PDB file of C-alpha atoms in Angstrom:
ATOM      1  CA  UNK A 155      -2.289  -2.454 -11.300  1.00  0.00           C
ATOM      2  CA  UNK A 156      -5.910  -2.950 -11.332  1.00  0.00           C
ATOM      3  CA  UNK A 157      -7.846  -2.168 -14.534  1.00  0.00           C
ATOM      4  CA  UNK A 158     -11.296  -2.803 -16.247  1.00  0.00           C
ATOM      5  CA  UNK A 159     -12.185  -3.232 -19.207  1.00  0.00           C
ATOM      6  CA  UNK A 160     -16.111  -2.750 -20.781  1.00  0.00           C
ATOM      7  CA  UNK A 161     -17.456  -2.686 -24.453  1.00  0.00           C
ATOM      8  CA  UNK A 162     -17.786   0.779 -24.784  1.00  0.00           C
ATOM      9  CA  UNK A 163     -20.544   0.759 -27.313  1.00  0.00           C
ATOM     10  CA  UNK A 164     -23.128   2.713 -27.916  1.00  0.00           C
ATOM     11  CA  UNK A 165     -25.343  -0.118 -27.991  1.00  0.00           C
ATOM     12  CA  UNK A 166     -28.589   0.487 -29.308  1.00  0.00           C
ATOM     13  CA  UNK A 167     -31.658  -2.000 -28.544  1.00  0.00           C
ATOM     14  CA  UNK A 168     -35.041  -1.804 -29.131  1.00  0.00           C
ATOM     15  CA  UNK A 169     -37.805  -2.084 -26.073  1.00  0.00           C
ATOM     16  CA  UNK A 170     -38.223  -5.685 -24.645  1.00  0.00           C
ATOM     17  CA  UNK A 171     -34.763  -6.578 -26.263  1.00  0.00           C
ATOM     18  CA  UNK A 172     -32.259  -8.629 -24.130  1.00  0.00           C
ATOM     19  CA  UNK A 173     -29.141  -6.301 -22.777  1.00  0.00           C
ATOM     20  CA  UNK A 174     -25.452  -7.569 -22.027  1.00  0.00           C
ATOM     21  CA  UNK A 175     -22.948  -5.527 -21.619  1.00  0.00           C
ATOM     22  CA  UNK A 176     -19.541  -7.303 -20.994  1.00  0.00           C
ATOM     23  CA  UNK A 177     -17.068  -6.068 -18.313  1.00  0.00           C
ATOM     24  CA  UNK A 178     -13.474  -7.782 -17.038  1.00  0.00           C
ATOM     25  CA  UNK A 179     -11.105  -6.905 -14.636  1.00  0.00           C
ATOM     26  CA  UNK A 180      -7.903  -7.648 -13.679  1.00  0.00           C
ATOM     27  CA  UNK A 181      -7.032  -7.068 -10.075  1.00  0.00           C
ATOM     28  CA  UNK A 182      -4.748  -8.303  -6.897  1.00  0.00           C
ATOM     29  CA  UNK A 183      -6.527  -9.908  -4.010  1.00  0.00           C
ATOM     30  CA  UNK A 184     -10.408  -9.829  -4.149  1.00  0.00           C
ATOM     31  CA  UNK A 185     -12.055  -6.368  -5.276  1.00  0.00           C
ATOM     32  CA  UNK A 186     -15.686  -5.676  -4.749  1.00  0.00           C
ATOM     33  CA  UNK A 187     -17.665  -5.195  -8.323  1.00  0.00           C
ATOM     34  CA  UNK A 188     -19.789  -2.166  -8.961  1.00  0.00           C
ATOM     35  CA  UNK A 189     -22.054  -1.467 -12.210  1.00  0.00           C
ATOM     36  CA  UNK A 190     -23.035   2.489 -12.080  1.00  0.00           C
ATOM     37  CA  UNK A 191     -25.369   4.473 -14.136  1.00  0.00           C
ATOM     38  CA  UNK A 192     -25.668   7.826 -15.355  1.00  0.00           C
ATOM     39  CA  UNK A 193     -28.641   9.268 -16.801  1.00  0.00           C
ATOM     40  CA  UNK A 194     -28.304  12.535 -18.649  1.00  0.00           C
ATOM     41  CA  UNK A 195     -27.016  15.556 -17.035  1.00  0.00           C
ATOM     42  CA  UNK A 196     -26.708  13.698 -13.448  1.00  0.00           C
ATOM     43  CA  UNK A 197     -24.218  12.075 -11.796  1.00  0.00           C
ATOM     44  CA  UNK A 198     -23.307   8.401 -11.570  1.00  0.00           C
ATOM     45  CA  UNK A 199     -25.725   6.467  -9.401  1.00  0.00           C
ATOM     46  CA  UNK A 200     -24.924   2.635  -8.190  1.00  0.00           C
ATOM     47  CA  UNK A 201     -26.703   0.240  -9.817  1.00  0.00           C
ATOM     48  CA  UNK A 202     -25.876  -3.061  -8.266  1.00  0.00           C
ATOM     49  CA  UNK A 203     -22.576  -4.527  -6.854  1.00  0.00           C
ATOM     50  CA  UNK A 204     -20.932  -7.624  -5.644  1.00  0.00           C
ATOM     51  CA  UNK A 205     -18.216  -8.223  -3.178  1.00  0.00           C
ATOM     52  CA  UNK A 206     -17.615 -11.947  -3.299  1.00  0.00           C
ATOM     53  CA  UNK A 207     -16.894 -14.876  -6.053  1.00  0.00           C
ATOM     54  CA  UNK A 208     -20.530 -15.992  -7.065  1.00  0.00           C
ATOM     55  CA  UNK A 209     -22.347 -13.455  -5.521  1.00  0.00           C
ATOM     56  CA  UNK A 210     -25.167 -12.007  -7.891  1.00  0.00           C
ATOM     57  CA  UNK A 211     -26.074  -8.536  -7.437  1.00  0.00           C
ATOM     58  CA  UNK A 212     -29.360  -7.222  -8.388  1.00  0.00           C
ATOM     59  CA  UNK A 213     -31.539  -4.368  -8.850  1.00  0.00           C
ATOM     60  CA  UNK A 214     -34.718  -2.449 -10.849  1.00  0.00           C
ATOM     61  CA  UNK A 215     -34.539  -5.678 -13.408  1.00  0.00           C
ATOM     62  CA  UNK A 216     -30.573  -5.314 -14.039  1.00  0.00           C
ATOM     63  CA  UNK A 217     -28.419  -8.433 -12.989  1.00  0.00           C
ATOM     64  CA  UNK A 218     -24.508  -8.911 -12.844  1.00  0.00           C
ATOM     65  CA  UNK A 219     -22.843 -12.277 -11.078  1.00  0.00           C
ATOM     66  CA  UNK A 220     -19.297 -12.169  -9.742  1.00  0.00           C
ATOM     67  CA  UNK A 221     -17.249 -14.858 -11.606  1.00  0.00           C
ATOM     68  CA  UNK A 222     -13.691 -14.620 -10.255  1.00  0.00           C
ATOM     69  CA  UNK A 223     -12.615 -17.972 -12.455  1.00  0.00           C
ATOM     70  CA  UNK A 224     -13.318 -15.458 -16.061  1.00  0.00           C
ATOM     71  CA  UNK A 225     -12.910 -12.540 -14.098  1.00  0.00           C
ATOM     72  CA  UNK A 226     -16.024 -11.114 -15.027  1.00  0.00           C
ATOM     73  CA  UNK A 227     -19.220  -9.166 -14.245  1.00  0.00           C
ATOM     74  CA  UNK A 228     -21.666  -8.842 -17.025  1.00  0.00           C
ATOM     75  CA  UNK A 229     -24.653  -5.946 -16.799  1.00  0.00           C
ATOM     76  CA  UNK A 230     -27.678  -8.231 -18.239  1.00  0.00           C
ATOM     77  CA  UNK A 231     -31.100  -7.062 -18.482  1.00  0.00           C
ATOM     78  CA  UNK A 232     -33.778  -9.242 -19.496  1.00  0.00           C
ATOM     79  CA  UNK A 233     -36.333  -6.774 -21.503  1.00  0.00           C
ATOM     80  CA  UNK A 234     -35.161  -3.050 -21.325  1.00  0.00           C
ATOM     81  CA  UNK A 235     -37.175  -0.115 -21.531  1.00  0.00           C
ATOM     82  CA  UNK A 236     -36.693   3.425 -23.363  1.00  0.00           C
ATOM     83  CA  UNK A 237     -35.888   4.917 -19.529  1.00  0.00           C
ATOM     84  CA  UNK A 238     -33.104   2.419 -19.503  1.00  0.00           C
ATOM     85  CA  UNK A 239     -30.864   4.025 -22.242  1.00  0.00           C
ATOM     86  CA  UNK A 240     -28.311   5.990 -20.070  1.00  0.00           C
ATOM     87  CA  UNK A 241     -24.391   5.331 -19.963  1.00  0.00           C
ATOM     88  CA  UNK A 242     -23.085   2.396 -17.853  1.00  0.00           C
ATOM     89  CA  UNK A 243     -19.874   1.758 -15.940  1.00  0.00           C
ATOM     90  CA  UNK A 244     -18.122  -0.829 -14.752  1.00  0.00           C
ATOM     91  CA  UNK A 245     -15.788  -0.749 -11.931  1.00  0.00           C
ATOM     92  CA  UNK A 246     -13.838  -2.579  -9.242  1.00  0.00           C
ATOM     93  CA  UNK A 247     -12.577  -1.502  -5.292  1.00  0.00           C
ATOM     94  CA  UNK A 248      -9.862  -2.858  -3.436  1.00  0.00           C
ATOM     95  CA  UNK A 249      -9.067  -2.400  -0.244  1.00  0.00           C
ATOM     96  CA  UNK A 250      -6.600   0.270   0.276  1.00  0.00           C
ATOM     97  CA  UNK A 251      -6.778   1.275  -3.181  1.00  0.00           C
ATOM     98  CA  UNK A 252      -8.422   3.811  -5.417  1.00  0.00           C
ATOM     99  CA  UNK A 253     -11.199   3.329  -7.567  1.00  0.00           C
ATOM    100  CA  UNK A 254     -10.707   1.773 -11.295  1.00  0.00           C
ATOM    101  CA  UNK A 255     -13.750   2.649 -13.340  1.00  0.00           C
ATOM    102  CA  UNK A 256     -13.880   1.099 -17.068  1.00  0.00           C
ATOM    103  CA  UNK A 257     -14.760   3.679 -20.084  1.00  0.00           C
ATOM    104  CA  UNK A 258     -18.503   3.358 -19.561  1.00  0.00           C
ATOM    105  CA  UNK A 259     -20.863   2.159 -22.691  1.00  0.00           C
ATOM    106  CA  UNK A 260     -23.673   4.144 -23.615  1.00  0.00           C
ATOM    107  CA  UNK A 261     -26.874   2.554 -24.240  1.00  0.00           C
ATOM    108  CA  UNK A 262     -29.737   3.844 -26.204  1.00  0.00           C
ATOM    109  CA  UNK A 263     -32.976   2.397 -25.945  1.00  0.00           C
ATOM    110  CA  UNK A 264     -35.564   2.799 -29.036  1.00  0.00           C
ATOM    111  CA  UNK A 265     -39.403   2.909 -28.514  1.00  0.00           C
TER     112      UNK A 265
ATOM    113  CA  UNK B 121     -30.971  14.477   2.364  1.00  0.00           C
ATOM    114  CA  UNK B 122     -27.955  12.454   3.024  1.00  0.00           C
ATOM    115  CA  UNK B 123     -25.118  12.188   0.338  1.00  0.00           C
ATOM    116  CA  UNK B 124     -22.588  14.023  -1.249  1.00  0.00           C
ATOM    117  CA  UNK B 125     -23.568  17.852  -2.268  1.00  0.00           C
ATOM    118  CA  UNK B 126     -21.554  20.000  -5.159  1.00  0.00           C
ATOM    119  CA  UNK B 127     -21.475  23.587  -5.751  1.00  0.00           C
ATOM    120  CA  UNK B 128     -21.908  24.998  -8.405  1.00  0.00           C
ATOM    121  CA  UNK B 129     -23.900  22.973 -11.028  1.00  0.00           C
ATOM    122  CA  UNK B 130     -22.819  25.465 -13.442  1.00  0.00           C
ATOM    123  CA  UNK B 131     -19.925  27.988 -13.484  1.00  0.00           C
ATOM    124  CA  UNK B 132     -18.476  29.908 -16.464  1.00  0.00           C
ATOM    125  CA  UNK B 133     -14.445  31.231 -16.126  1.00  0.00           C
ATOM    126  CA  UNK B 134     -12.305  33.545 -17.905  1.00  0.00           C
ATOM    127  CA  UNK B 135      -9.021  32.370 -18.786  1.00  0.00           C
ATOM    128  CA  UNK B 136      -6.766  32.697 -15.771  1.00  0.00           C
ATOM    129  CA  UNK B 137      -9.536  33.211 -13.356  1.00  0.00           C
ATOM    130  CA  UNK B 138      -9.424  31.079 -10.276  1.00  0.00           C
ATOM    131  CA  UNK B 139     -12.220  29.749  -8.141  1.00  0.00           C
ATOM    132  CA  UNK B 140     -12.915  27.045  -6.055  1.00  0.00           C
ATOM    133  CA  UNK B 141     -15.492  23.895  -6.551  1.00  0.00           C
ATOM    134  CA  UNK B 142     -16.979  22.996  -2.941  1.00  0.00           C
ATOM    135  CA  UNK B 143     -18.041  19.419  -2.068  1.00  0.00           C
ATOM    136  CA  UNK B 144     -19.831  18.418   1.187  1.00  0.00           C
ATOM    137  CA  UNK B 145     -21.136  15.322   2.406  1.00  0.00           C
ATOM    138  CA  UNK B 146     -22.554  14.678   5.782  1.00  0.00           C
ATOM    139  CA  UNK B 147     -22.066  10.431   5.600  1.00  0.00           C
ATOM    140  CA  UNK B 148     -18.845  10.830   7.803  1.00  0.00           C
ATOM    141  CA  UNK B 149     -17.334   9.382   4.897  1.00  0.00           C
ATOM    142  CA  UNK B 150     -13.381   8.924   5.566  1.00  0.00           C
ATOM    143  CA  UNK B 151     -12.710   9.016   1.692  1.00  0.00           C
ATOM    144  CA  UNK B 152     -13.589  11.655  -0.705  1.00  0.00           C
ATOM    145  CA  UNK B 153     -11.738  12.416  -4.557  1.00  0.00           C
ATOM    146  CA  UNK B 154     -12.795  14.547  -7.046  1.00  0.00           C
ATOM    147  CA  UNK B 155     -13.029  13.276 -10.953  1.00  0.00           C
ATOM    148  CA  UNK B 156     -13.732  15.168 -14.566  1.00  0.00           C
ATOM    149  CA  UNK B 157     -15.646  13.791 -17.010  1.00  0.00           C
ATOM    150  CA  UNK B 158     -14.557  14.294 -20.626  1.00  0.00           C
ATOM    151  CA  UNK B 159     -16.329  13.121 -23.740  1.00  0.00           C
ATOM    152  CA  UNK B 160     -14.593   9.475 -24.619  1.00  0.00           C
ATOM    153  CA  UNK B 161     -12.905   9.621 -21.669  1.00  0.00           C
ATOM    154  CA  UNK B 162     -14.368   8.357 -18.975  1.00  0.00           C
ATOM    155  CA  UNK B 163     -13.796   9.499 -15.101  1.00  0.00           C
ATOM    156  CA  UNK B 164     -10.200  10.476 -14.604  1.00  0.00           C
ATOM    157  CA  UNK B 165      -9.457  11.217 -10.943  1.00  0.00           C
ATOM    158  CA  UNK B 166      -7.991  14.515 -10.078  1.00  0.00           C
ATOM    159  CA  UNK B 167      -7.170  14.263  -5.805  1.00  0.00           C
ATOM    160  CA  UNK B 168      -8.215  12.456  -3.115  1.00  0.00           C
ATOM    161  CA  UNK B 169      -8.628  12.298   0.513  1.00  0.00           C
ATOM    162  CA  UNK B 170      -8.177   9.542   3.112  1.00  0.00           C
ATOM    163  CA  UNK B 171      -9.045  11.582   6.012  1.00  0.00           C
ATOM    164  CA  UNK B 172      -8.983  15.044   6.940  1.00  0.00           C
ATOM    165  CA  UNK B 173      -5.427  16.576   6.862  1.00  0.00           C
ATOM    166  CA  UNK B 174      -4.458  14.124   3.897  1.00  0.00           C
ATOM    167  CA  UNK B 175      -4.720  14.399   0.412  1.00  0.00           C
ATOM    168  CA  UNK B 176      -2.977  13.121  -2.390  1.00  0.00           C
ATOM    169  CA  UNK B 177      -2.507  13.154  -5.992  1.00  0.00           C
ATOM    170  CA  UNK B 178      -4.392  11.560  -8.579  1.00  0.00           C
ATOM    171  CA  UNK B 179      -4.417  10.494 -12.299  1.00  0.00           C
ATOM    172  CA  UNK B 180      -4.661  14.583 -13.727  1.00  0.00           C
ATOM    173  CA  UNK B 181      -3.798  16.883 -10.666  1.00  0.00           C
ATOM    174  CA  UNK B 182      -2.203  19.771 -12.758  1.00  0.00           C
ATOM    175  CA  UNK B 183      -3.799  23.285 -12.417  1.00  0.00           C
ATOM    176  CA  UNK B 184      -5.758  21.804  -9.358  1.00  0.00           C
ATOM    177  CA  UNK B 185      -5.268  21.816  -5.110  1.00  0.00           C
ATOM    178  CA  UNK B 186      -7.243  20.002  -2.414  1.00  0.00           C
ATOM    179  CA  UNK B 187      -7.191  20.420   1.096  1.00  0.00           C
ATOM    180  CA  UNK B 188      -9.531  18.635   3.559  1.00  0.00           C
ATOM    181  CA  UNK B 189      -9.233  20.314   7.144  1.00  0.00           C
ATOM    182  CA  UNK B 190     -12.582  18.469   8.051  1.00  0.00           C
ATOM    183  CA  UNK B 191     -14.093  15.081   7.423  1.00  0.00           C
ATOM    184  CA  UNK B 192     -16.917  16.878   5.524  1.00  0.00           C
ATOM    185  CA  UNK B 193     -15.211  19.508   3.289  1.00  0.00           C
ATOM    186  CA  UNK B 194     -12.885  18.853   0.431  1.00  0.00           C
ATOM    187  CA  UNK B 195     -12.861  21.926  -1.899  1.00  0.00           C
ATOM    188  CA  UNK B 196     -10.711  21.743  -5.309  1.00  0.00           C
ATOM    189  CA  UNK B 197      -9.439  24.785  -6.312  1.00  0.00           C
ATOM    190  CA  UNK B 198      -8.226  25.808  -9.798  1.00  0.00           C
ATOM    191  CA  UNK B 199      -5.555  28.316  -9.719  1.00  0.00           C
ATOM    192  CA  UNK B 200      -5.280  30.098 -13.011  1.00  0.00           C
ATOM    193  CA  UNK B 201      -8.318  28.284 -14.946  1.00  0.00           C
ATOM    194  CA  UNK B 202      -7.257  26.960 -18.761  1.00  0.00           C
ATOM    195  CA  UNK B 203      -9.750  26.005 -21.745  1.00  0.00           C
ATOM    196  CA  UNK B 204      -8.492  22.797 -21.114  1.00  0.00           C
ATOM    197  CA  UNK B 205     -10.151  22.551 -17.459  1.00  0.00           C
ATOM    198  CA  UNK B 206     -13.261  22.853 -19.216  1.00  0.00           C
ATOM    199  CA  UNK B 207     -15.144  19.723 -18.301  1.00  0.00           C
ATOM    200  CA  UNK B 208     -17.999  17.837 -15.692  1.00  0.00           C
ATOM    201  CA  UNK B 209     -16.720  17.843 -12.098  1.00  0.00           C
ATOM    202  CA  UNK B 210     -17.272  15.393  -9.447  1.00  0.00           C
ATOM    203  CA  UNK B 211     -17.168  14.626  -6.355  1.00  0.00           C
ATOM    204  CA  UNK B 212     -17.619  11.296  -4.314  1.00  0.00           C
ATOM    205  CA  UNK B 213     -17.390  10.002  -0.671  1.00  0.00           C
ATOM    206  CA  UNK B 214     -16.806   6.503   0.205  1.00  0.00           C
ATOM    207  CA  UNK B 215     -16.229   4.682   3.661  1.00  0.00           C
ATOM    208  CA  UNK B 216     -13.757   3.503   3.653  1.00  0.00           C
ATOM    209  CA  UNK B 217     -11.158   2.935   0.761  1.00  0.00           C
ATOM    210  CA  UNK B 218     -11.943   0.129  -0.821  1.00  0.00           C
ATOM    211  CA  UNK B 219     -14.772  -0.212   1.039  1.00  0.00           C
ATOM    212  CA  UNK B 220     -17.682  -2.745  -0.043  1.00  0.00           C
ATOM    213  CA  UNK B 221     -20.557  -0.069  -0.196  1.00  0.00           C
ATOM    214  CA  UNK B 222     -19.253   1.799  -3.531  1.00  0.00           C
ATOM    215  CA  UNK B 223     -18.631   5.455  -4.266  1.00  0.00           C
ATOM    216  CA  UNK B 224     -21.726   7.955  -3.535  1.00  0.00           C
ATOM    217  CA  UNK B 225     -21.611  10.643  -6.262  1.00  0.00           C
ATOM    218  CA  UNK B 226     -22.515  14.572  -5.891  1.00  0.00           C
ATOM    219  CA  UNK B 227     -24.449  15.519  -9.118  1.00  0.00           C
ATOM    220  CA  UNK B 228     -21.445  17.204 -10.962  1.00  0.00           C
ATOM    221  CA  UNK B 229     -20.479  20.789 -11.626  1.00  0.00           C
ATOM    222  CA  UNK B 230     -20.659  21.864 -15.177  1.00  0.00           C
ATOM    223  CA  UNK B 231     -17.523  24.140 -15.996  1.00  0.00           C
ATOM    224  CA  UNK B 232     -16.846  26.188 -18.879  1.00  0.00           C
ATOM    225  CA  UNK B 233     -13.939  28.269 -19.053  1.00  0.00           C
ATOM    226  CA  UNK B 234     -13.902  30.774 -22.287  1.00  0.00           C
TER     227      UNK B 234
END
């Protein structure tokens, strides 16, 4: 079946440091990609997605790309901030199928 | 506002109580599950819906029922409530299965049961 699989940290970075967080899948056919976030005492919010081999997806800063031939779809975040630090998940859709979230990695950011 | 809402954000039980978590959204979503969040373990999914008038079972669906007699309702209900259903509920709407526009979350209901 499908699965994913993310470092589930914590990670802990200082402001203005570099962020990668590393998420893999294995799945039939051709899922869509998701990165969600949830900051403290909400619920999990989409961050970006993909739904094609290549395809980057994007948003406030964060970046992922869709690479089927490592069957990837690294979070990367060029210079994080303290409002950053939240827990992240990974996670992958196929048609028909149910949702496969990873573990989700906690990230603290430091001032 | 569009999107998914939950009921209630926080809810303490006795042991054996029952009670029922509601979960609206108003996105004519065709797919809707519920989840719990446990410390170190992630999202585990409960039930889910592809449509109103089916439901099925999940990863944990013990001490739990679903129905969905609309597109915009899908209530779980816990029938004799344990310590162990202690935990962060919630619920999500997608269209459809699989679909490329991701889950859309409610904002959880906290549940204690003593």
């Amino acid at each position: 079946g499908n699965s994913v699989t993310q470092m589930e940290g914590p990670v802990t970075l200082s402001e203005e440091a570099f962020l990668t967080i590393n998420c893999t899948y294995t799945a039939t056919g051709y899922p869509s990609l998701f990165w969600y976030v949830q900051y403290p005492g909400e619920g999990l919010q989409l961050l970006l997605k993909a739904t094609k081999a290549d395809d980057k997806g994007s948003n406030k800063g964060f970046e992922a790309t869709y690479r089927k031939e490592t069957t990837s779809f690294h979070l990367e975040k060029g210079s994080v901030q303290v409002s950053d630090s939240a827990v992240y998940f990974c996670a992958l859709s196929s048609y028909g199928q149910n949702f496969v979230f990873g573990p989700g990695t906690r990230l603290s950011v430091l001032p | 506002n569009a999107g998914v809402t939950q009921t209630p954000k926080f809810q303490v039980l006795k042991t054996g109580q029952s009670m029922t978590l509601q979960c609206a959204q108003d996105m004519n979503h065709e797919y809707m599950s519920w989840y719990r969040q446990d410390p170190g373990m992630g999202l585990r999914l409960i039930h889910y819906s592809v449509g109103a008038g089916i439901t099925d079972q999940g990863e944990v669906p013990n001490g739990y029922n679903v129905s969905r007699s609309t597109t915009e309702d899908f209530p779980l209900r816990l029938l004799s409530a344990a310590p162990s259903q202690t935990s962060v509920y919630f619920c999500a709407s997608m269209a459809p299965r699989g679909g490329v526009y991701g889950y859309t979350f409610g904002s959880g209901t906290r549940l204690t049961v003593v």
